[in-house]
Coordinates of C-alpha atoms in Angstrom, one line a residue:
Chain K
M577 CA 34.7 -36.0 17.2
I578 CA 31.0 -36.5 16.3
D579 CA 30.2 -39.7 14.4
P580 CA 28.5 -39.2 11.0
I581 CA 24.8 -40.0 11.1
L582 CA 22.2 -40.8 8.5
R583 CA 18.8 -39.3 9.4
L584 CA 15.7 -40.1 7.4
Y585 CA 12.8 -37.7 7.8
V586 CA 9.4 -39.3 6.9
A587 CA 5.8 -38.3 7.4
G588 CA 3.6 -40.7 9.4
T589 CA 3.2 -44.3 8.2
S590 CA 2.3 -43.6 4.6
A591 CA 3.3 -46.0 1.8
T592 CA 5.9 -43.5 0.8
A593 CA 7.3 -43.5 4.3
R594 CA 7.5 -47.3 4.4
R595 CA 9.2 -47.4 1.0
A596 CA 11.8 -44.9 2.2
E597 CA 12.5 -46.9 5.3
K598 CA 13.0 -50.0 3.3
Q599 CA 15.3 -48.2 0.9
L600 CA 17.3 -46.9 3.9
A601 CA 17.7 -50.5 5.2
E602 CA 19.1 -51.4 1.7
L603 CA 21.5 -48.5 1.9
Q604 CA 22.6 -49.5 5.3
A605 CA 23.5 -53.0 4.2
R606 CA 25.9 -51.6 1.7
I607 CA 27.8 -49.2 4.0
H608 CA 30.9 -50.2 5.7
P609 CA 31.8 -49.5 8.4
A610 CA 28.2 -49.2 9.7
C611 CA 26.8 -45.8 10.0
K612 CA 24.5 -44.5 12.7
V613 CA 20.9 -44.2 11.5
E614 CA 17.9 -42.4 12.8
I615 CA 14.3 -42.2 11.5
I616 CA 12.3 -39.1 12.4
D617 CA 8.6 -38.8 11.8
V618 CA 8.1 -35.1 11.1
Q619 CA 4.5 -35.2 12.3
E620 CA 5.5 -36.5 15.7
R621 CA 8.7 -34.4 16.0
P622 CA 8.0 -31.2 14.1
E623 CA 10.5 -29.3 16.2
L624 CA 13.3 -31.6 14.9
A625 CA 12.1 -30.8 11.3
E626 CA 12.2 -27.1 12.2
K627 CA 15.6 -27.4 13.7
S628 CA 17.0 -29.1 10.6
G629 CA 15.0 -27.0 8.1
I630 CA 13.2 -30.0 6.5
L631 CA 10.6 -29.1 4.0
A632 CA 10.0 -32.2 2.0
T633 CA 9.6 -35.9 2.9
P634 CA 11.2 -38.3 2.5
T635 CA 14.5 -36.5 3.1
L636 CA 17.7 -38.4 3.8
A637 CA 20.3 -36.3 5.5
Y638 CA 23.9 -37.4 5.9
E639 CA 25.5 -35.3 8.6
S640 CA 29.2 -35.6 9.1
P641 CA 31.7 -33.1 10.5
E642 CA 33.0 -32.5 6.9
R643 CA 29.8 -32.2 5.0
S644 CA 26.1 -32.1 5.2
R645 CA 24.1 -33.4 2.3
R646 CA 20.5 -34.3 1.6
I647 CA 18.5 -36.3 -0.8
V648 CA 14.8 -35.7 -1.3
G649 CA 12.4 -38.1 -2.8
D650 CA 13.2 -41.5 -4.2
L651 CA 16.1 -43.3 -2.5
G652 CA 15.9 -46.4 -4.7
D653 CA 19.0 -45.8 -6.7
T654 CA 21.4 -46.9 -3.9
R655 CA 24.6 -46.2 -5.9
R656 CA 23.6 -42.7 -6.9
V657 CA 22.4 -41.9 -3.4
L658 CA 25.6 -43.0 -1.7
D659 CA 27.7 -41.3 -4.3
F660 CA 25.9 -38.0 -3.8
L661 CA 26.1 -38.3 0.0
G662 CA 29.8 -39.1 -0.4
I663 CA 29.6 -42.5 1.4
E664 CA 31.9 -45.3 0.3
L665 CA 30.4 -48.5 -1.0
K666 CA 31.2 -51.7 0.7
G667 CA 34.0 -53.5 -1.2
K668 CA 34.1 -50.7 -3.8
S669 CA 33.5 -53.2 -6.6
A670 CA 29.7 -53.1 -6.9
Chain V
M802 CA -9.2 -32.5 -4.8
I803 CA -11.2 -29.6 -6.4
A804 CA -14.5 -31.2 -5.3
Q805 CA -13.3 -31.5 -1.8
D806 CA -12.4 -27.8 -1.8
E807 CA -15.8 -26.8 -3.1
D808 CA -17.4 -28.6 -0.1
M809 CA -15.9 -26.0 2.1
E810 CA -18.0 -23.2 0.6
V811 CA -20.4 -23.4 3.6
S812 CA -19.8 -20.2 5.6
D813 CA -22.6 -17.9 4.6
V814 CA -21.2 -14.7 6.0
L815 CA -17.4 -14.6 5.6
D816 CA -15.6 -13.6 8.7
R817 CA -13.4 -10.7 7.7
V818 CA -9.8 -10.2 8.8
K819 CA -8.5 -6.7 8.8
T820 CA -5.1 -6.3 7.1
G821 CA -4.1 -3.0 8.8
V822 CA -4.2 -1.2 5.4
N823 CA -7.5 0.6 6.0
A824 CA -8.1 1.7 2.4
F825 CA -7.4 -1.9 1.2
D826 CA -9.9 -3.3 3.7
E827 CA -12.5 -1.0 2.3
L828 CA -11.7 -2.3 -1.2
V829 CA -12.4 -5.9 -0.1
M830 CA -15.5 -5.0 1.8
G831 CA -14.1 -5.2 5.3
G832 CA -11.0 -7.4 5.1
L833 CA -9.7 -10.7 3.9
P834 CA -12.0 -13.6 4.5
R835 CA -10.9 -16.1 7.2
G836 CA -10.6 -19.7 6.1
R837 CA -9.4 -18.5 2.7
T838 CA -6.1 -18.2 0.9
T839 CA -5.1 -14.9 -0.6
V840 CA -2.2 -14.7 -3.0
V841 CA -0.4 -11.3 -3.1
G842 CA 1.5 -11.0 -6.4
G843 CA 4.1 -8.4 -7.2
T844 CA 7.4 -7.7 -8.9
P845 CA 10.5 -7.6 -6.7
G846 CA 10.4 -4.5 -4.6
S847 CA 6.7 -4.0 -4.9
G848 CA 6.1 -4.3 -1.1
K849 CA 4.9 -7.8 -0.8
T850 CA 6.8 -8.7 2.4
V851 CA 5.8 -5.4 4.0
F852 CA 2.1 -5.9 3.2
A853 CA 2.3 -9.5 4.4
T854 CA 4.1 -8.6 7.6
Q855 CA 1.7 -5.8 8.3
F856 CA -1.2 -8.3 8.0
L857 CA 0.4 -10.3 10.8
A858 CA 1.5 -7.2 12.9
H859 CA -2.0 -5.7 12.7
G860 CA -3.5 -8.9 14.0
I861 CA -1.1 -9.1 16.9
T862 CA -1.3 -5.4 17.9
H863 CA -5.0 -4.8 17.3
Y864 CA -6.9 -8.0 17.5
G865 CA -4.9 -10.3 19.8
E866 CA -4.6 -12.6 16.8
N867 CA -1.2 -14.3 16.8
G868 CA 0.6 -15.1 13.6
V869 CA 3.0 -17.4 11.9
L870 CA 5.5 -16.2 9.3
V871 CA 6.8 -18.8 6.9
T872 CA 9.8 -17.4 5.2
F873 CA 11.3 -19.0 2.1
E874 CA 13.5 -16.2 1.1
E875 CA 15.2 -14.2 3.8
P876 CA 16.1 -15.7 7.2
P877 CA 14.0 -14.5 10.1
V878 CA 16.8 -12.3 11.5
D879 CA 16.9 -10.3 8.3
I880 CA 13.1 -9.9 8.2
E881 CA 13.2 -8.7 11.8
A882 CA 15.8 -6.1 10.9
N883 CA 14.1 -5.0 7.7
M884 CA 10.7 -4.6 9.3
R885 CA 11.9 -2.6 12.3
S886 CA 11.7 0.7 10.5
F887 CA 8.0 0.2 9.9
G888 CA 7.5 0.2 13.7
W889 CA 7.0 -3.6 14.1
D890 CA 9.0 -5.2 16.9
L891 CA 9.0 -8.7 15.6
P892 CA 11.6 -10.0 18.1
A893 CA 9.5 -8.8 21.0
W894 CA 6.4 -10.5 19.7
R895 CA 8.4 -13.7 19.0
K896 CA 9.6 -13.7 22.7
E897 CA 6.1 -13.0 23.9
G898 CA 4.8 -16.0 22.0
R899 CA 2.6 -14.0 19.7
L900 CA 4.6 -14.6 16.6
A901 CA 6.4 -17.7 15.3
F902 CA 8.7 -18.1 12.4
V903 CA 9.0 -21.1 10.2
D904 CA 12.5 -20.7 8.7
A905 CA 12.4 -22.2 5.2
S906 CA 15.0 -19.9 3.8
P907 CA 17.7 -21.7 1.7
S908 CA 20.1 -23.7 3.8
A909 CA 23.7 -24.2 3.3
S910 CA 23.7 -27.9 2.8
D911 CA 23.8 -29.5 -0.7
E912 CA 20.5 -31.0 -1.7
M913 CA 19.4 -33.2 -4.5
V914 CA 15.8 -34.0 -5.5
V915 CA 15.0 -37.3 -7.1
G916 CA 11.5 -38.4 -8.1
D917 CA 8.4 -37.9 -6.1
Y918 CA 8.2 -36.3 -2.7
D919 CA 5.7 -34.3 -0.6
L920 CA 5.9 -31.2 1.6
A921 CA 4.7 -32.9 4.8
G922 CA 7.8 -31.6 6.5
L923 CA 6.8 -28.0 5.8
L924 CA 3.2 -28.6 6.7
A925 CA 4.1 -30.3 10.0
R926 CA 6.4 -27.3 10.8
I927 CA 3.6 -24.8 10.0
D928 CA 1.1 -26.8 12.1
H929 CA 3.5 -27.0 14.9
A930 CA 4.2 -23.2 14.9
V931 CA 0.4 -22.5 14.6
K932 CA -0.3 -24.6 17.6
T933 CA 2.6 -23.2 19.6
V934 CA 1.4 -19.6 19.4
R935 CA -2.2 -20.4 18.7
A936 CA -2.0 -18.4 15.5
R937 CA -5.0 -17.2 13.5
R938 CA -3.1 -15.7 10.7
V939 CA -0.4 -17.3 8.5
V940 CA 1.9 -15.8 5.9
L941 CA 4.0 -17.7 3.4
D942 CA 6.6 -15.4 1.8
S943 CA 7.2 -16.1 -1.0
L944 CA 6.0 -19.2 -2.8
T945 CA 8.1 -18.5 -5.9
Q946 CA 11.3 -19.2 -3.9
L947 CA 10.0 -22.7 -3.3
F948 CA 9.8 -23.3 -7.0
D949 CA 13.4 -22.2 -7.3
H950 CA 14.3 -24.6 -4.5
F951 CA 12.5 -27.6 -5.9
I952 CA 13.4 -27.3 -9.5
G953 CA 12.0 -30.2 -11.5
D954 CA 8.4 -31.2 -12.0
P955 CA 6.3 -28.1 -11.0
K956 CA 3.2 -30.4 -10.9
I957 CA 4.4 -32.0 -7.6
L958 CA 4.8 -28.5 -6.0
R959 CA 1.4 -27.4 -7.2
R960 CA -0.2 -30.5 -5.7
E961 CA 1.7 -30.0 -2.5
L962 CA 0.9 -26.3 -2.2
F963 CA -2.7 -27.0 -2.8
R964 CA -2.6 -29.6 0.0
I965 CA -1.0 -27.1 2.4
S966 CA -3.5 -24.4 1.4
S967 CA -6.4 -26.7 2.0
A968 CA -5.1 -27.9 5.3
L969 CA -4.6 -24.3 6.6
K970 CA -8.0 -23.3 5.4
K971 CA -9.6 -26.2 7.2
S972 CA -8.0 -24.9 10.4
K973 CA -9.9 -21.7 9.9
L974 CA -6.8 -19.6 9.4
A975 CA -6.5 -16.5 7.4
V976 CA -3.8 -17.4 4.9
L977 CA -1.8 -14.9 2.9
M978 CA 0.8 -16.1 0.4
T979 CA 3.1 -13.9 -1.7
A980 CA 4.3 -14.7 -5.2
E981 CA 6.6 -13.0 -7.6
R982 CA 5.6 -11.5 -10.9
N983 CA 7.9 -10.9 -13.9
N984 CA 6.0 -7.9 -15.3
E985 CA 3.7 -5.2 -13.9
Y986 CA 1.1 -6.0 -16.5
G987 CA 1.6 -9.5 -17.6
E988 CA 0.8 -13.0 -16.3
I989 CA -0.5 -12.8 -12.8
T990 CA 2.3 -14.7 -11.1
R991 CA 5.3 -16.8 -12.1
H992 CA 4.4 -20.5 -12.3
R993 CA 0.7 -19.4 -12.4
L994 CA 0.5 -20.1 -8.7
E995 CA -2.8 -18.3 -8.2
E996 CA -4.6 -20.8 -10.3
F997 CA -4.4 -23.6 -7.8
V998 CA -4.0 -22.1 -4.4
A999 CA -5.8 -18.7 -4.4
D1000 CA -9.3 -17.9 -3.4
N1001 CA -8.4 -14.2 -3.7
V1002 CA -5.7 -12.5 -5.8
V1003 CA -4.2 -9.1 -4.9
I1004 CA -1.6 -7.4 -7.1
L1005 CA 0.9 -4.8 -5.9
R1006 CA 2.5 -2.7 -8.5
N1007 CA 5.5 -0.4 -8.6
V1008 CA 5.4 1.4 -11.9
L1009 CA 7.8 4.0 -13.3
H1010 CA 5.6 6.6 -14.9
R1011 CA 7.1 9.9 -16.2
E1012 CA 10.1 9.4 -14.0
K1013 CA 8.0 9.0 -10.9
R1014 CA 7.4 5.8 -8.9
R1015 CA 3.8 5.0 -8.6
R1016 CA 2.8 2.2 -6.2
T1017 CA -0.7 0.7 -6.5
I1018 CA -2.7 -2.1 -5.0
E1019 CA -5.4 -3.9 -7.0
V1020 CA -7.8 -6.6 -6.0
L1021 CA -8.1 -9.0 -9.0
K1022 CA -10.3 -11.7 -7.6
M1023 CA -12.3 -12.3 -4.4
R1024 CA -14.1 -15.6 -4.5
G1025 CA -17.7 -15.5 -3.3
S1026 CA -17.5 -11.8 -2.4
H1027 CA -17.6 -8.4 -4.0
H1028 CA -14.6 -6.1 -4.2
A1029 CA -13.9 -2.6 -5.6
E1030 CA -12.2 -2.5 -9.0
G1031 CA -9.3 -0.4 -10.0
E1032 CA -5.8 0.4 -8.7
A1033 CA -5.6 2.3 -5.4
P1034 CA -2.3 4.2 -4.9
F1035 CA -0.3 3.4 -1.8
T1036 CA 3.0 4.4 -0.3
L1037 CA 5.4 2.8 2.2
L1038 CA 5.9 5.0 5.3
E1039 CA 8.2 4.7 8.2
N1040 CA 6.5 3.5 11.3
R1041 CA 3.3 2.7 9.4
G1042 CA 4.1 0.4 6.6
V1043 CA 1.7 0.2 3.7
V1044 CA -0.7 3.2 3.6
A1045 CA -3.1 3.1 0.8
V1046 CA -5.1 6.1 -0.5
P1047 CA -8.8 5.3 -0.6
L1048 CA -10.6 5.4 -3.9
S1049 CA -12.9 7.9 -2.3
S1050 CA -15.1 7.9 -5.4
L1051 CA -16.5 4.7 -3.8
R1052 CA -18.7 6.7 -1.5
L1053 CA -20.0 10.2 -1.6
E1054 CA -21.3 10.4 1.9
Q1055 CA -20.1 13.8 3.0
Q1056 CA -22.8 15.8 4.7
S1057 CA -23.2 19.3 3.6
S1058 CA -23.2 22.0 6.2
M1059 CA -25.2 25.2 5.8
V1060 CA -22.9 27.0 8.2
R1061 CA -21.1 30.0 6.5
V1062 CA -17.6 31.1 7.3
T1063 CA -15.9 34.2 6.2
S1064 CA -13.6 34.3 3.3
G1065 CA -11.6 37.0 5.2
N1066 CA -13.0 39.7 2.9
P1067 CA -16.5 41.1 3.7
A1068 CA -17.1 42.2 0.1
I1069 CA -16.4 38.7 -1.2
D1070 CA -18.6 37.2 1.6
E1071 CA -21.4 39.4 0.4
M1072 CA -20.9 38.3 -3.3
C1073 CA -21.0 34.6 -2.1
G1074 CA -24.3 35.2 -0.3
G1075 CA -22.8 35.3 3.2
G1076 CA -19.4 33.5 3.0
F1077 CA -18.1 30.1 2.1
F1078 CA -19.8 27.0 3.5
R1079 CA -17.9 25.4 6.3
D1080 CA -17.3 22.0 4.7
S1081 CA -16.8 23.2 1.2
V1082 CA -13.8 23.5 -1.1
T1083 CA -13.3 26.7 -3.0
L1084 CA -11.0 27.1 -6.0
V1085 CA -9.3 30.4 -6.7
S1086 CA -8.1 30.5 -10.3
G1087 CA -6.1 33.3 -11.8
A1088 CA -3.0 34.2 -13.7
T1089 CA 0.2 34.9 -11.8
G1090 CA 0.0 38.2 -9.8
T1091 CA -3.7 38.5 -9.8
G1092 CA -4.0 38.1 -6.1
K1093 CA -4.5 34.4 -5.4
T1094 CA -2.0 34.3 -2.5
L1095 CA -3.7 37.4 -1.1
L1096 CA -7.0 35.7 -1.0
V1097 CA -5.4 32.8 0.7
T1098 CA -3.8 35.1 3.2
N1099 CA -7.2 36.8 3.9
F1100 CA -8.9 33.4 4.2
L1101 CA -6.3 32.3 6.8
A1102 CA -6.4 35.6 8.7
G1103 CA -10.2 35.7 8.6
G1104 CA -10.3 32.3 10.2
V1105 CA -7.8 33.2 12.9
A1106 CA -9.7 36.5 13.6
A1107 CA -12.9 34.4 14.1
G1108 CA -11.1 32.2 16.6
E1109 CA -10.5 29.3 14.2
K1110 CA -7.3 27.5 13.6
S1111 CA -6.0 27.6 10.0
I1112 CA -3.3 25.6 8.1
L1113 CA -1.6 26.5 4.9
F1114 CA 0.3 24.1 2.6
G1115 CA 2.5 26.2 0.3
Y1116 CA 4.1 24.6 -2.7
E1117 CA 5.2 27.7 -4.6
E1118 CA 6.8 30.1 -2.1
S1119 CA 9.0 29.7 0.9
R1120 CA 7.9 30.5 4.4
G1121 CA 9.9 33.7 4.3
Q1122 CA 8.2 34.9 1.1
L1123 CA 4.8 34.1 2.4
F1124 CA 5.4 35.9 5.7
R1125 CA 6.7 38.9 3.9
N1126 CA 3.8 39.0 1.5
A1127 CA 1.3 38.7 4.4
S1128 CA 3.0 41.5 6.4
G1129 CA 2.8 43.6 3.2
W1130 CA -0.9 43.3 3.4
G1131 CA -1.1 44.0 7.1
V1132 CA -1.3 40.4 8.3
D1133 CA 1.1 39.1 10.9
F1134 CA 1.6 35.3 10.2
A1135 CA 4.5 35.0 12.8
Q1136 CA 2.3 36.3 15.6
M1137 CA -0.6 33.9 14.6
E1138 CA 1.8 31.0 14.5
A1139 CA 3.2 31.9 17.9
E1140 CA -0.3 31.9 19.3
G1141 CA -0.8 28.4 17.9
K1142 CA -3.7 29.6 15.6
L1143 CA -1.9 29.1 12.4
K1144 CA 0.4 26.5 10.8
I1145 CA 2.3 27.1 7.6
V1146 CA 3.9 24.2 5.9
C1147 CA 6.1 24.8 2.8
L1148 CA 7.1 21.9 0.7
Y1149 CA 8.8 21.4 -2.6
P1150 CA 6.3 19.6 -4.8
E1151 CA 9.1 17.4 -6.1
A1152 CA 10.1 16.3 -2.6
Q1153 CA 7.8 13.4 -2.7
G1154 CA 5.1 11.7 -4.8
L1155 CA 1.5 12.8 -4.8
P1156 CA 0.2 10.0 -2.5
D1157 CA 2.9 11.0 0.0
H1158 CA 1.8 14.7 -0.3
L1159 CA -1.7 13.7 0.4
L1160 CA -0.7 11.7 3.5
T1161 CA 1.4 14.6 4.7
I1162 CA -1.6 16.8 4.4
Q1163 CA -3.9 14.3 6.1
G1164 CA -1.4 13.7 8.9
L1165 CA -0.8 17.3 9.7
V1166 CA -4.5 18.2 9.5
D1167 CA -5.4 15.4 11.9
E1168 CA -2.6 16.5 14.2
F1169 CA -3.3 20.3 14.2
K1170 CA -7.1 20.0 13.8
P1171 CA -7.6 23.2 11.9
S1172 CA -11.0 24.6 10.9
R1173 CA -9.7 25.8 7.6
I1174 CA -7.1 24.7 5.1
A1175 CA -5.5 26.4 2.2
I1176 CA -3.5 24.8 -0.6
D1177 CA -1.3 27.1 -2.7
S1178 CA -1.2 25.9 -5.4
L1179 CA -2.6 22.9 -7.0
S1180 CA -0.9 23.8 -10.2
A1181 CA 2.5 23.3 -8.6
L1182 CA 1.4 19.8 -7.4
E1183 CA 0.0 19.0 -10.8
R1184 CA 3.4 19.6 -12.3
I1185 CA 4.8 16.4 -10.6
A1186 CA 1.9 14.1 -11.2
P1187 CA 1.1 11.5 -13.8
D1188 CA -2.3 12.4 -15.3
T1189 CA -4.4 9.8 -13.5
G1190 CA -2.5 10.4 -10.3
F1191 CA -3.5 14.0 -10.1
R1192 CA -7.2 13.3 -10.5
E1193 CA -7.0 10.6 -7.8
F1194 CA -5.2 13.1 -5.6
L1195 CA -7.8 15.8 -6.1
I1196 CA -10.7 13.4 -5.4
S1197 CA -9.0 12.1 -2.2
L1198 CA -8.1 15.6 -1.1
T1199 CA -11.5 17.2 -1.5
S1200 CA -13.3 14.3 0.1
F1201 CA -10.9 14.4 3.0
I1202 CA -11.4 18.1 3.5
K1203 CA -15.2 17.6 3.5
K1204 CA -15.0 14.5 5.8
R1205 CA -13.2 16.6 8.4
E1206 CA -15.8 19.3 7.9
I1207 CA -13.3 22.1 7.4
A1208 CA -13.4 24.9 4.9
G1209 CA -10.9 24.5 2.1
L1210 CA -9.4 27.0 -0.3
C1211 CA -7.2 25.9 -3.2
T1212 CA -5.5 28.0 -5.8
A1213 CA -4.7 27.2 -9.4
T1214 CA -2.7 29.2 -11.8
S1215 CA -4.1 29.9 -15.2
K1216 CA -1.5 29.7 -17.9
S1217 CA -2.5 32.7 -19.9
L1218 CA -2.5 36.1 -18.2
V1219 CA -5.9 37.1 -19.4
G1220 CA -8.4 34.3 -19.0
G1221 CA -8.3 30.7 -20.3
E1222 CA -8.6 27.6 -18.3
S1223 CA -5.8 25.6 -16.7
V1224 CA -5.8 21.8 -16.8
S1225 CA -6.3 21.6 -13.0
E1226 CA -9.3 23.8 -13.4
Q1227 CA -10.9 21.3 -15.8
H1228 CA -10.1 18.6 -13.3
I1229 CA -11.1 20.4 -10.2
S1230 CA -14.1 22.4 -11.3
T1231 CA -16.4 19.4 -10.9
L1232 CA -14.9 18.6 -7.6
T1233 CA -14.9 21.9 -5.9
D1234 CA -18.0 23.6 -4.6
S1235 CA -17.1 27.1 -5.4
I1236 CA -14.9 28.8 -8.0
I1237 CA -13.6 32.3 -7.8
L1238 CA -11.9 33.7 -10.9
L1239 CA -9.3 36.4 -10.8
R1240 CA -8.5 38.0 -14.1
Y1241 CA -6.5 40.8 -15.7
I1242 CA -9.0 42.9 -17.7
Q1243 CA -8.1 45.5 -20.2
E1244 CA -10.1 48.7 -20.4
Q1245 CA -9.0 51.2 -23.0
D1246 CA -5.3 51.6 -22.2
R1247 CA -5.5 50.4 -18.7
M1248 CA -5.1 47.0 -17.1
H1249 CA -7.5 46.2 -14.2
R1250 CA -8.0 43.3 -12.0
G1251 CA -11.4 41.7 -12.0
L1252 CA -13.0 39.1 -9.7
M1253 CA -16.0 37.0 -10.2
I1254 CA -17.8 34.1 -8.5
L1255 CA -18.2 31.5 -11.2
K1256 CA -19.9 28.9 -9.1
M1257 CA -21.3 28.6 -5.6
R1258 CA -22.8 25.2 -4.9
G1259 CA -26.0 25.4 -2.9
S1260 CA -26.3 29.1 -2.8
E1261 CA -27.1 32.3 -4.7
H1262 CA -24.1 34.4 -5.6
A1263 CA -23.3 37.6 -7.4
K1264 CA -22.9 37.3 -11.1
E1265 CA -21.1 40.5 -11.9
I1266 CA -17.4 41.0 -12.5
R1267 CA -16.0 43.3 -9.9
R1268 CA -12.8 45.3 -10.2
F1269 CA -10.5 45.2 -7.3
T1270 CA -7.3 46.8 -6.2
I1271 CA -4.5 45.7 -3.9
D1272 CA -2.7 47.9 -1.4
N1273 CA -0.9 47.6 1.8
T1274 CA -4.0 46.7 3.7
G1275 CA -5.1 44.0 1.3
M1276 CA -7.7 43.6 -1.4
H1277 CA -10.4 46.2 -2.1
L1278 CA -13.4 45.5 -4.3
G1279 CA -14.7 48.3 -6.4
D1280 CA -17.4 48.8 -9.0
R1281 CA -18.5 46.2 -11.4
F1282 CA -17.3 46.4 -15.0
E1283 CA -20.0 48.0 -17.0
D1284 CA -18.6 47.1 -20.4
A1285 CA -18.6 43.4 -19.5
P1286 CA -15.3 41.8 -20.6
N1287 CA -15.1 38.1 -21.5
V1288 CA -13.2 36.5 -18.7
F1289 CA -12.8 33.2 -20.5
T1290 CA -11.2 34.3 -23.7
G1291 CA -9.6 37.3 -22.2
G1292 CA -8.3 40.2 -24.3
D1293 CA -9.7 39.0 -27.6
P1294 CA -10.9 42.3 -29.3
E1295 CA -13.7 40.4 -31.0
Y1296 CA -15.4 40.2 -27.7
R1297 CA -15.1 43.8 -26.9
R1298 CA -17.7 46.3 -28.0

């Protein structure tokens, strides 16, 4: 069985990219058990963007054997993001 | 952002990129400019994808210019299958590294868009594909799908598309983007895409007019360049794709030849001052049964007897009927065809649209290479045409006949038995070089046939009206009518003395 993975696609080192990376770190802190995370710069690895069909950045893709879901744009609303991706929050109470 | 774009207006002479649609390239003075973005707008089914793919295919097959096809709508495998019938082997080009796809067709995974984003992912993928095959032409088909994908604030998409368009132009690529339209004659494209990405705007139309489909292509805008105005008809052909019919009124460059050829009847040759001119088009007009098809038969047989190849396009009678008629006048069509001197093509006018008829004629003429061509009759073709379409057809047909420097004979049926003009005559009289009228003429209690040369461009011709008879050896001209009848109003007694 393949472990679920969170992939963040960003473009270069723009302010938007840095903000998305920060937001990803905040998301990570709230996921339990910890999930594998990968950051892909589409400008350096366009072939990976092609393979996954990425059009927009930032895109956060959650790929698990059961489902594949993506969020494009602002990842600041942690709760909404995790809810949409179908990832359980740590402690469930927050 | 606008200012930055204006700075790019440096190239003095624009490098033209041929689209592979010859008549269209003529409309835009040689092709689409490189380093510019052209938006091709059209309703669903108007031929946008075919046009766009042809633009890439032509570059690959004719100019060694590789291409990138960014598809937002159909997955590449579907496009490859759909384009095969036009003769484009996309999979082969893909394997040879001459074509690359960027598959931006809708994916299966759920997606949510929140707040601001950019299309750097798409741009990076296009860049990557362009570098991989060293492309010089890029197609994005169609942008409208992108708006359906990223619903929400269209301002973000507009900004991003502008960014992509600018980036591709900077790389000196010829960029063609397609966009959907809601109506044939309404706003240019949905989301008014053309306003922020297009240097050039081209519209493809597919209009239902009098129960006939009529496809046209129109250049709406060409920044920093001239273009021809008006809608040029086009058709989609197997193994060829988009084939447009040139607006031949653009140029009147046919040379006129002074070489005479026989009409197939010595007496008529004499009336014309020595025969028809070789690169001229003659109209034979007459009521039914006056002998138009006989003149056509003579014209074809006269050519064959002089060692020329002749072709006939018949739209009224079947091959069997034509062959029987001819043998009734002592002409053996079957023998002439067997010798490869004659080709007879019979088609139902309703079988296809006028632009297709024109392309059929052009194709067979270029294949058979005849020295003379007859069309029997224009009236039958007029029946199926929307008004503007018929005029365009005539202009294109006559200019084609002259360009090939072949002698043409067309017939038109007048509606009344004795005189009067048919609509096609009004159209064609200014376009043909010579007009021969065949009329029933009443004299006392007898009906005669009369023939006159109404017009013969660039030559003297007989002005009298000659009687003629038809028997099993053909047409025989007799005396002139002394008591001159009026051939235009026919049997009106007021005109008879």
